[in-house]
Amino acid sequence: MNERLNAITSRVMEHLHDVIAEFKVTEDELRSALDFLTAVGKSEEYPLLSDVLLVSVAVDNVTHWAEQDGNSTASNVEGPLYRDEAPILIAPVNICSVEGAEDDILFVSGQVVSSEDGSPLANAVLDVWQANGEGDYENEDPNQPDYNLRGRMLTDENGRYEFRSVVPAAYEIGKGGPVGEFLKTIGRHAWRPAHIHFKLAQEGFNSVTTMLFIEDDPYIDDDAIGAVKSSLILQLEKCADPDEMAKRGVERPFYTAEYDFKLRPETTGEARSKENSTDFVASK
Ligand code: DHB
Ligand code: FE
């Protein structure tokens, strides 16, 4: 018998019963809720439902509790649009293979360091993926080449990385399915503020999956999945200096953003899961 599952189920039931008593939930409402869940399953939208109920972010936070110490780069959810085996790119890295005329060119750079002593981490793997200037991911958009705006790169001997891209736009999740319909019914929108996803890996350190948000995005304080953390906001600087443009080989003004990633020396799997399950029982 699975005692943990038994304990979790009991608590979920307690909460459901409280809600039913508080709102005097009707039989019609129960039937609609069950029909909704059936439709979510048929449309394979359970991951999306978990996202918009802010459950995915909550689970990420307790799973990667070690990365929420304010010292190392905060973790965030992977989302459903990651693809492994992205092209391995060497400097000067450009993850964008088709730049739209309207797209804002963006250079992202920084350093990957140890959160313990700030020492630079050479040859750390940075795996990046993002939507384009229209808010579309390559694998959901027939107009983009395979693996556009995705790439893996290594930090140099000083732990530095740099890649060229475009400023992503906000992205509307799960339009047209039961979850989208549900959000509309309860008066919530489905927009995610513009962001760039990252996975960072280096031997001897906890791998981190996270995302960086573009400052001033209209949805930065109202993410449909509640993933924004203030430590994960990128500040963009516009550069219109002709010399800089020539140096970078671009024909129009561009943006730059700097971000340093701080990786935490490895905590073992056993220590992590032990502390986690203790947390769970203690918070009862
Ligand atoms: C979803 C899409 C994303 O790009 C993301 O970062 C998180 C969630 C989604 O479709 O649920
Ligand atoms: Fe995303």
Short mmCIF file of C-alpha atoms and ligand atoms in Angstrom, two decimals:
data_model
loop_
_atom_site.label_atom_id
_atom_site.label_comp_id
_atom_site.label_asym_id
_atom_site.label_seq_id
_atom_site.Cartn_x
_atom_site.Cartn_y
_atom_site.Cartn_z
CA MET A 1 0.00 0.00 0.00
CA ASN A 2 1.20 3.48 -0.85
CA GLU A 3 0.97 5.48 2.39
CA ARG A 4 2.04 8.73 0.85
CA LEU A 5 -0.64 8.52 -1.83
CA ASN A 6 -3.16 7.57 0.84
CA ALA A 7 -2.22 10.63 2.95
CA ILE A 8 -2.34 13.00 -0.04
CA THR A 9 -5.71 11.63 -1.14
CA SER A 10 -7.18 12.13 2.35
CA ARG A 11 -6.07 15.74 2.41
CA VAL A 12 -7.38 16.46 -1.08
CA MET A 13 -10.72 14.95 -0.05
CA GLU A 14 -10.86 17.12 3.09
CA HIS A 15 -10.30 20.23 0.97
CA LEU A 16 -12.88 19.18 -1.63
CA HIS A 17 -15.46 18.57 1.10
CA ASP A 18 -14.77 22.01 2.58
CA VAL A 19 -15.33 23.63 -0.82
CA ILE A 20 -18.54 21.66 -1.41
CA ALA A 21 -19.89 22.71 2.01
CA GLU A 22 -18.82 26.35 1.59
CA PHE A 23 -20.43 26.79 -1.85
CA LYS A 24 -23.23 24.23 -1.47
CA VAL A 25 -22.11 22.71 -4.78
CA THR A 26 -25.10 21.38 -6.75
CA GLU A 27 -25.51 18.09 -8.58
CA ASP A 28 -25.58 19.97 -11.90
CA GLU A 29 -22.28 21.61 -11.05
CA LEU A 30 -20.76 18.26 -10.13
CA ARG A 31 -21.93 16.80 -13.46
CA SER A 32 -20.41 19.74 -15.38
CA ALA A 33 -17.16 19.34 -13.49
CA LEU A 34 -16.99 15.63 -14.30
CA ASP A 35 -17.84 16.28 -17.98
CA PHE A 36 -15.11 18.93 -18.04
CA LEU A 37 -12.52 16.52 -16.63
CA THR A 38 -13.55 13.88 -19.19
CA ALA A 39 -13.08 16.44 -21.99
CA VAL A 40 -9.69 17.49 -20.58
CA GLY A 41 -8.56 13.87 -20.67
CA LYS A 42 -9.85 13.28 -24.20
CA SER A 43 -8.01 16.38 -25.41
CA GLU A 44 -4.84 15.43 -23.51
CA GLU A 45 -4.95 18.75 -21.72
CA TYR A 46 -4.15 17.62 -18.17
CA PRO A 47 -0.66 19.17 -18.26
CA LEU A 48 -2.26 22.44 -19.41
CA LEU A 49 -4.86 22.24 -16.63
CA SER A 50 -2.09 21.67 -14.09
CA ASP A 51 -0.32 24.76 -15.47
CA VAL A 52 -3.31 27.11 -15.30
CA LEU A 53 -4.29 25.90 -11.81
CA LEU A 54 -0.73 27.02 -10.85
CA VAL A 55 -0.07 23.46 -9.72
CA SER A 56 2.94 22.89 -12.01
CA VAL A 57 4.80 25.88 -10.59
CA ALA A 58 3.94 24.86 -7.00
CA VAL A 59 5.35 21.36 -7.59
CA ASP A 60 8.46 22.78 -9.25
CA ASN A 61 9.02 25.00 -6.22
CA VAL A 62 8.89 22.19 -3.67
CA THR A 63 10.88 19.84 -5.89
CA HIS A 64 13.67 22.34 -6.47
CA TRP A 65 13.52 23.84 -2.98
CA ALA A 66 17.31 24.10 -2.95
CA GLU A 67 17.15 26.54 -5.87
CA GLN A 68 14.72 28.86 -4.05
CA ASP A 69 17.34 30.03 -1.55
CA GLY A 70 17.79 33.40 -3.26
CA ASN A 71 21.46 32.56 -3.71
CA SER A 72 21.27 30.33 -6.75
CA THR A 73 19.24 30.81 -9.91
CA ALA A 74 15.59 30.06 -9.21
CA SER A 75 14.13 27.03 -10.92
CA ASN A 76 11.01 27.18 -13.07
CA VAL A 77 8.76 24.79 -14.97
CA GLU A 78 9.92 23.21 -18.22
CA GLY A 79 6.58 23.65 -19.99
CA PRO A 80 5.33 21.36 -22.73
CA LEU A 81 7.40 22.75 -25.60
CA TYR A 82 10.91 21.59 -24.80
CA ARG A 83 12.62 19.43 -27.44
CA ASP A 84 15.80 17.59 -26.67
CA GLU A 85 18.64 17.15 -29.12
CA ALA A 86 18.59 20.83 -30.12
CA PRO A 87 21.47 21.77 -32.45
CA ILE A 88 24.83 22.25 -30.76
CA LEU A 89 26.03 25.73 -31.70
CA ILE A 90 29.48 27.27 -31.52
CA ALA A 91 30.45 30.93 -31.10
CA PRO A 92 29.23 33.30 -32.41
CA VAL A 93 25.93 31.61 -31.59
CA ASN A 94 22.73 32.63 -33.36
CA ILE A 95 19.69 30.54 -32.41
CA CYS A 96 17.42 32.30 -34.91
CA SER A 97 17.52 30.99 -38.47
CA VAL A 98 14.79 33.26 -39.87
CA GLU A 99 14.56 36.78 -38.55
CA GLY A 100 11.33 38.59 -39.43
CA ALA A 101 11.72 42.19 -40.64
CA GLU A 102 9.65 43.28 -37.64
CA ASP A 103 11.62 41.25 -35.12
CA ASP A 104 13.79 42.98 -32.55
CA ILE A 105 17.28 41.50 -32.55
CA LEU A 106 18.43 40.47 -29.07
CA PHE A 107 21.86 39.47 -27.79
CA VAL A 108 21.74 37.62 -24.47
CA SER A 109 25.00 37.14 -22.61
CA GLY A 110 26.37 36.49 -19.15
CA GLN A 111 28.25 34.07 -17.00
CA VAL A 112 27.49 30.75 -15.37
CA VAL A 113 29.01 30.62 -11.89
CA SER A 114 28.95 28.53 -8.71
CA SER A 115 26.47 29.92 -6.17
CA GLU A 116 28.91 28.93 -3.43
CA ASP A 117 31.95 31.04 -4.32
CA GLY A 118 31.07 32.76 -7.59
CA SER A 119 33.74 30.86 -9.49
CA PRO A 120 33.06 30.70 -13.24
CA LEU A 121 31.93 27.35 -14.65
CA ALA A 122 33.61 26.58 -17.96
CA ASN A 123 31.98 24.14 -20.40
CA ALA A 124 28.58 24.31 -18.71
CA VAL A 125 25.78 23.32 -21.08
CA LEU A 126 23.14 25.97 -21.83
CA ASP A 127 20.09 24.61 -23.61
CA VAL A 128 17.82 27.44 -24.83
CA TRP A 129 14.35 27.53 -26.40
CA GLN A 130 11.87 30.32 -27.01
CA ALA A 131 8.98 31.63 -29.10
CA ASN A 132 9.55 34.08 -31.96
CA GLY A 133 8.53 37.75 -32.23
CA GLU A 134 4.96 36.63 -32.85
CA GLY A 135 4.81 34.43 -29.78
CA ASP A 136 5.02 31.17 -31.75
CA TYR A 137 7.20 28.18 -30.97
CA GLU A 138 8.82 26.48 -33.95
CA ASN A 139 7.13 23.10 -33.37
CA GLU A 140 3.67 24.68 -33.36
CA ASP A 141 4.29 26.90 -36.38
CA PRO A 142 4.55 25.51 -39.94
CA ASN A 143 6.27 28.75 -41.06
CA GLN A 144 9.42 28.21 -38.98
CA PRO A 145 12.28 25.85 -39.82
CA ASP A 146 12.85 22.78 -37.66
CA TYR A 147 14.57 23.70 -34.34
CA ASN A 148 14.38 27.45 -35.02
CA LEU A 149 15.02 29.39 -31.80
CA ARG A 150 16.42 26.33 -30.06
CA GLY A 151 20.04 25.52 -29.41
CA ARG A 152 22.64 24.16 -27.05
CA MET A 153 25.93 25.87 -26.33
CA LEU A 154 28.85 25.61 -23.92
CA THR A 155 30.21 28.36 -21.70
CA ASP A 156 33.77 29.45 -22.53
CA GLU A 157 36.82 29.16 -20.25
CA ASN A 158 35.54 32.14 -18.20
CA GLY A 159 32.09 30.61 -17.81
CA ARG A 160 30.68 33.12 -20.30
CA TYR A 161 28.01 32.58 -22.91
CA GLU A 162 26.45 34.75 -25.56
CA PHE A 163 23.82 34.11 -28.18
CA ARG A 164 21.95 36.09 -30.74
CA SER A 165 18.18 35.76 -30.95
CA VAL A 166 15.05 37.87 -31.33
CA VAL A 167 12.90 39.38 -28.57
CA PRO A 168 10.12 36.82 -28.00
CA ALA A 169 6.51 37.94 -27.74
CA ALA A 170 3.86 36.96 -25.21
CA TYR A 171 2.27 33.58 -25.89
CA GLU A 172 -1.35 32.48 -25.48
CA ILE A 173 -1.61 28.91 -24.22
CA GLY A 174 -4.16 26.23 -25.03
CA LYS A 175 -6.62 28.16 -27.11
CA GLY A 176 -9.61 26.24 -28.45
CA GLY A 177 -9.73 23.27 -26.07
CA PRO A 178 -11.70 22.59 -22.90
CA VAL A 179 -9.15 24.35 -20.68
CA GLY A 180 -9.28 27.49 -22.86
CA GLU A 181 -13.07 27.39 -22.69
CA PHE A 182 -12.94 26.96 -18.90
CA LEU A 183 -10.60 29.96 -18.52
CA LYS A 184 -12.96 32.08 -20.59
CA THR A 185 -15.91 30.96 -18.45
CA ILE A 186 -14.19 32.02 -15.22
CA GLY A 187 -12.96 35.28 -16.76
CA ARG A 188 -9.28 34.46 -16.90
CA HIS A 189 -7.00 35.05 -19.87
CA ALA A 190 -4.48 32.50 -21.18
CA TRP A 191 -1.48 34.76 -21.85
CA ARG A 192 2.04 34.02 -20.72
CA PRO A 193 4.44 36.98 -20.64
CA ALA A 194 7.31 36.76 -23.13
CA HIS A 195 10.07 34.49 -21.87
CA ILE A 196 13.13 32.49 -22.87
CA HIS A 197 13.55 28.95 -21.48
CA PHE A 198 16.89 27.60 -20.26
CA LYS A 199 18.31 24.34 -19.00
CA LEU A 200 21.73 24.54 -17.42
CA ALA A 201 23.94 21.60 -16.62
CA GLN A 202 27.40 21.20 -15.21
CA GLU A 203 28.95 18.18 -13.53
CA GLY A 204 28.95 18.46 -9.73
CA PHE A 205 26.10 21.01 -9.72
CA ASN A 206 22.33 20.72 -9.62
CA SER A 207 20.95 21.07 -13.12
CA VAL A 208 18.49 23.92 -13.40
CA THR A 209 15.52 24.36 -15.69
CA THR A 210 14.26 27.92 -15.66
CA MET A 211 13.00 30.79 -17.78
CA LEU A 212 13.82 34.48 -18.06
CA PHE A 213 11.09 37.03 -18.62
CA ILE A 214 11.25 40.18 -20.73
CA GLU A 215 10.75 43.24 -18.50
CA ASP A 216 7.76 45.50 -19.21
CA ASP A 217 5.77 42.72 -20.83
CA PRO A 218 2.06 43.58 -20.38
CA TYR A 219 1.49 40.18 -18.68
CA ILE A 220 4.54 40.22 -16.41
CA ASP A 221 2.31 40.60 -13.31
CA ASP A 222 -0.44 38.34 -14.64
CA ASP A 223 1.09 35.15 -16.05
CA ALA A 224 -1.60 32.53 -16.83
CA ILE A 225 0.54 29.86 -15.14
CA GLY A 226 1.94 32.05 -12.32
CA ALA A 227 5.58 31.39 -13.16
CA VAL A 228 7.09 34.89 -12.93
CA LYS A 229 9.76 35.39 -10.25
CA SER A 230 11.37 38.80 -9.80
CA SER A 231 14.88 37.30 -9.89
CA LEU A 232 14.16 35.93 -13.38
CA ILE A 233 13.40 39.20 -15.19
CA LEU A 234 15.73 40.27 -17.99
CA GLN A 235 16.47 43.97 -18.44
CA LEU A 236 16.80 44.90 -22.10
CA GLU A 237 18.97 47.73 -23.32
CA LYS A 238 18.53 49.23 -26.75
CA CYS A 239 21.62 50.03 -28.78
CA ALA A 240 21.49 52.25 -31.87
CA ASP A 241 25.21 53.06 -32.08
CA PRO A 242 26.32 52.53 -35.72
CA ASP A 243 29.78 51.31 -34.61
CA GLU A 244 28.25 48.72 -32.29
CA MET A 245 25.84 47.67 -35.03
CA ALA A 246 28.71 47.22 -37.48
CA LYS A 247 30.71 45.28 -34.88
CA ARG A 248 27.78 42.92 -34.32
CA GLY A 249 27.03 42.63 -38.03
CA VAL A 250 23.48 43.92 -37.73
CA GLU A 251 21.77 46.51 -39.90
CA ARG A 252 19.35 47.93 -37.40
CA PRO A 253 19.27 48.90 -33.74
CA PHE A 254 19.29 45.89 -31.42
CA TYR A 255 18.76 44.94 -27.81
CA THR A 256 21.16 43.41 -25.32
CA ALA A 257 20.46 41.66 -22.03
CA GLU A 258 22.88 40.33 -19.43
CA TYR A 259 22.08 37.48 -17.07
CA ASP A 260 24.34 35.47 -14.79
CA PHE A 261 23.25 31.98 -13.78
CA LYS A 262 24.28 30.68 -10.36
CA LEU A 263 24.35 26.90 -10.02
CA ARG A 264 24.25 25.19 -6.65
CA PRO A 265 26.77 22.46 -5.82
CA GLU A 266 25.04 19.10 -6.11
CA THR A 267 22.67 17.91 -3.38
CA THR A 268 22.20 14.17 -3.58
CA GLY A 269 18.90 12.71 -4.72
CA GLU A 270 18.39 10.89 -1.44
CA ALA A 271 18.93 13.96 0.77
CA ARG A 272 16.56 15.95 -1.43
CA SER A 273 13.67 13.51 -1.45
CA LYS A 274 14.06 12.82 2.29
CA GLU A 275 13.79 16.52 3.14
CA ASN A 276 10.87 16.85 0.77
CA SER A 277 8.75 14.11 2.29
CA THR A 278 9.54 15.39 5.81
CA ASP A 279 8.32 18.83 4.68
CA PHE A 280 5.13 17.28 3.44
CA VAL A 281 4.31 15.52 6.71
CA ALA A 282 5.42 18.49 8.81
CA SER A 283 3.17 20.93 6.94
CA LYS A 284 0.09 18.81 7.64
C1 DHB B 1 2.81 26.33 -21.79
C2 DHB B 1 3.54 26.89 -22.81
C3 DHB B 1 4.74 27.49 -22.57
O1 DHB B 1 5.50 28.08 -23.51
C4 DHB B 1 5.23 27.53 -21.30
O2 DHB B 1 6.39 28.13 -21.11
C5 DHB B 1 4.52 26.96 -20.27
C6 DHB B 1 3.30 26.37 -20.52
C7 DHB B 1 1.52 25.64 -22.04
O3 DHB B 1 1.14 25.53 -23.20
O4 DHB B 1 0.89 25.22 -21.06
FE FE B 2 7.27 28.83 -23.00
#
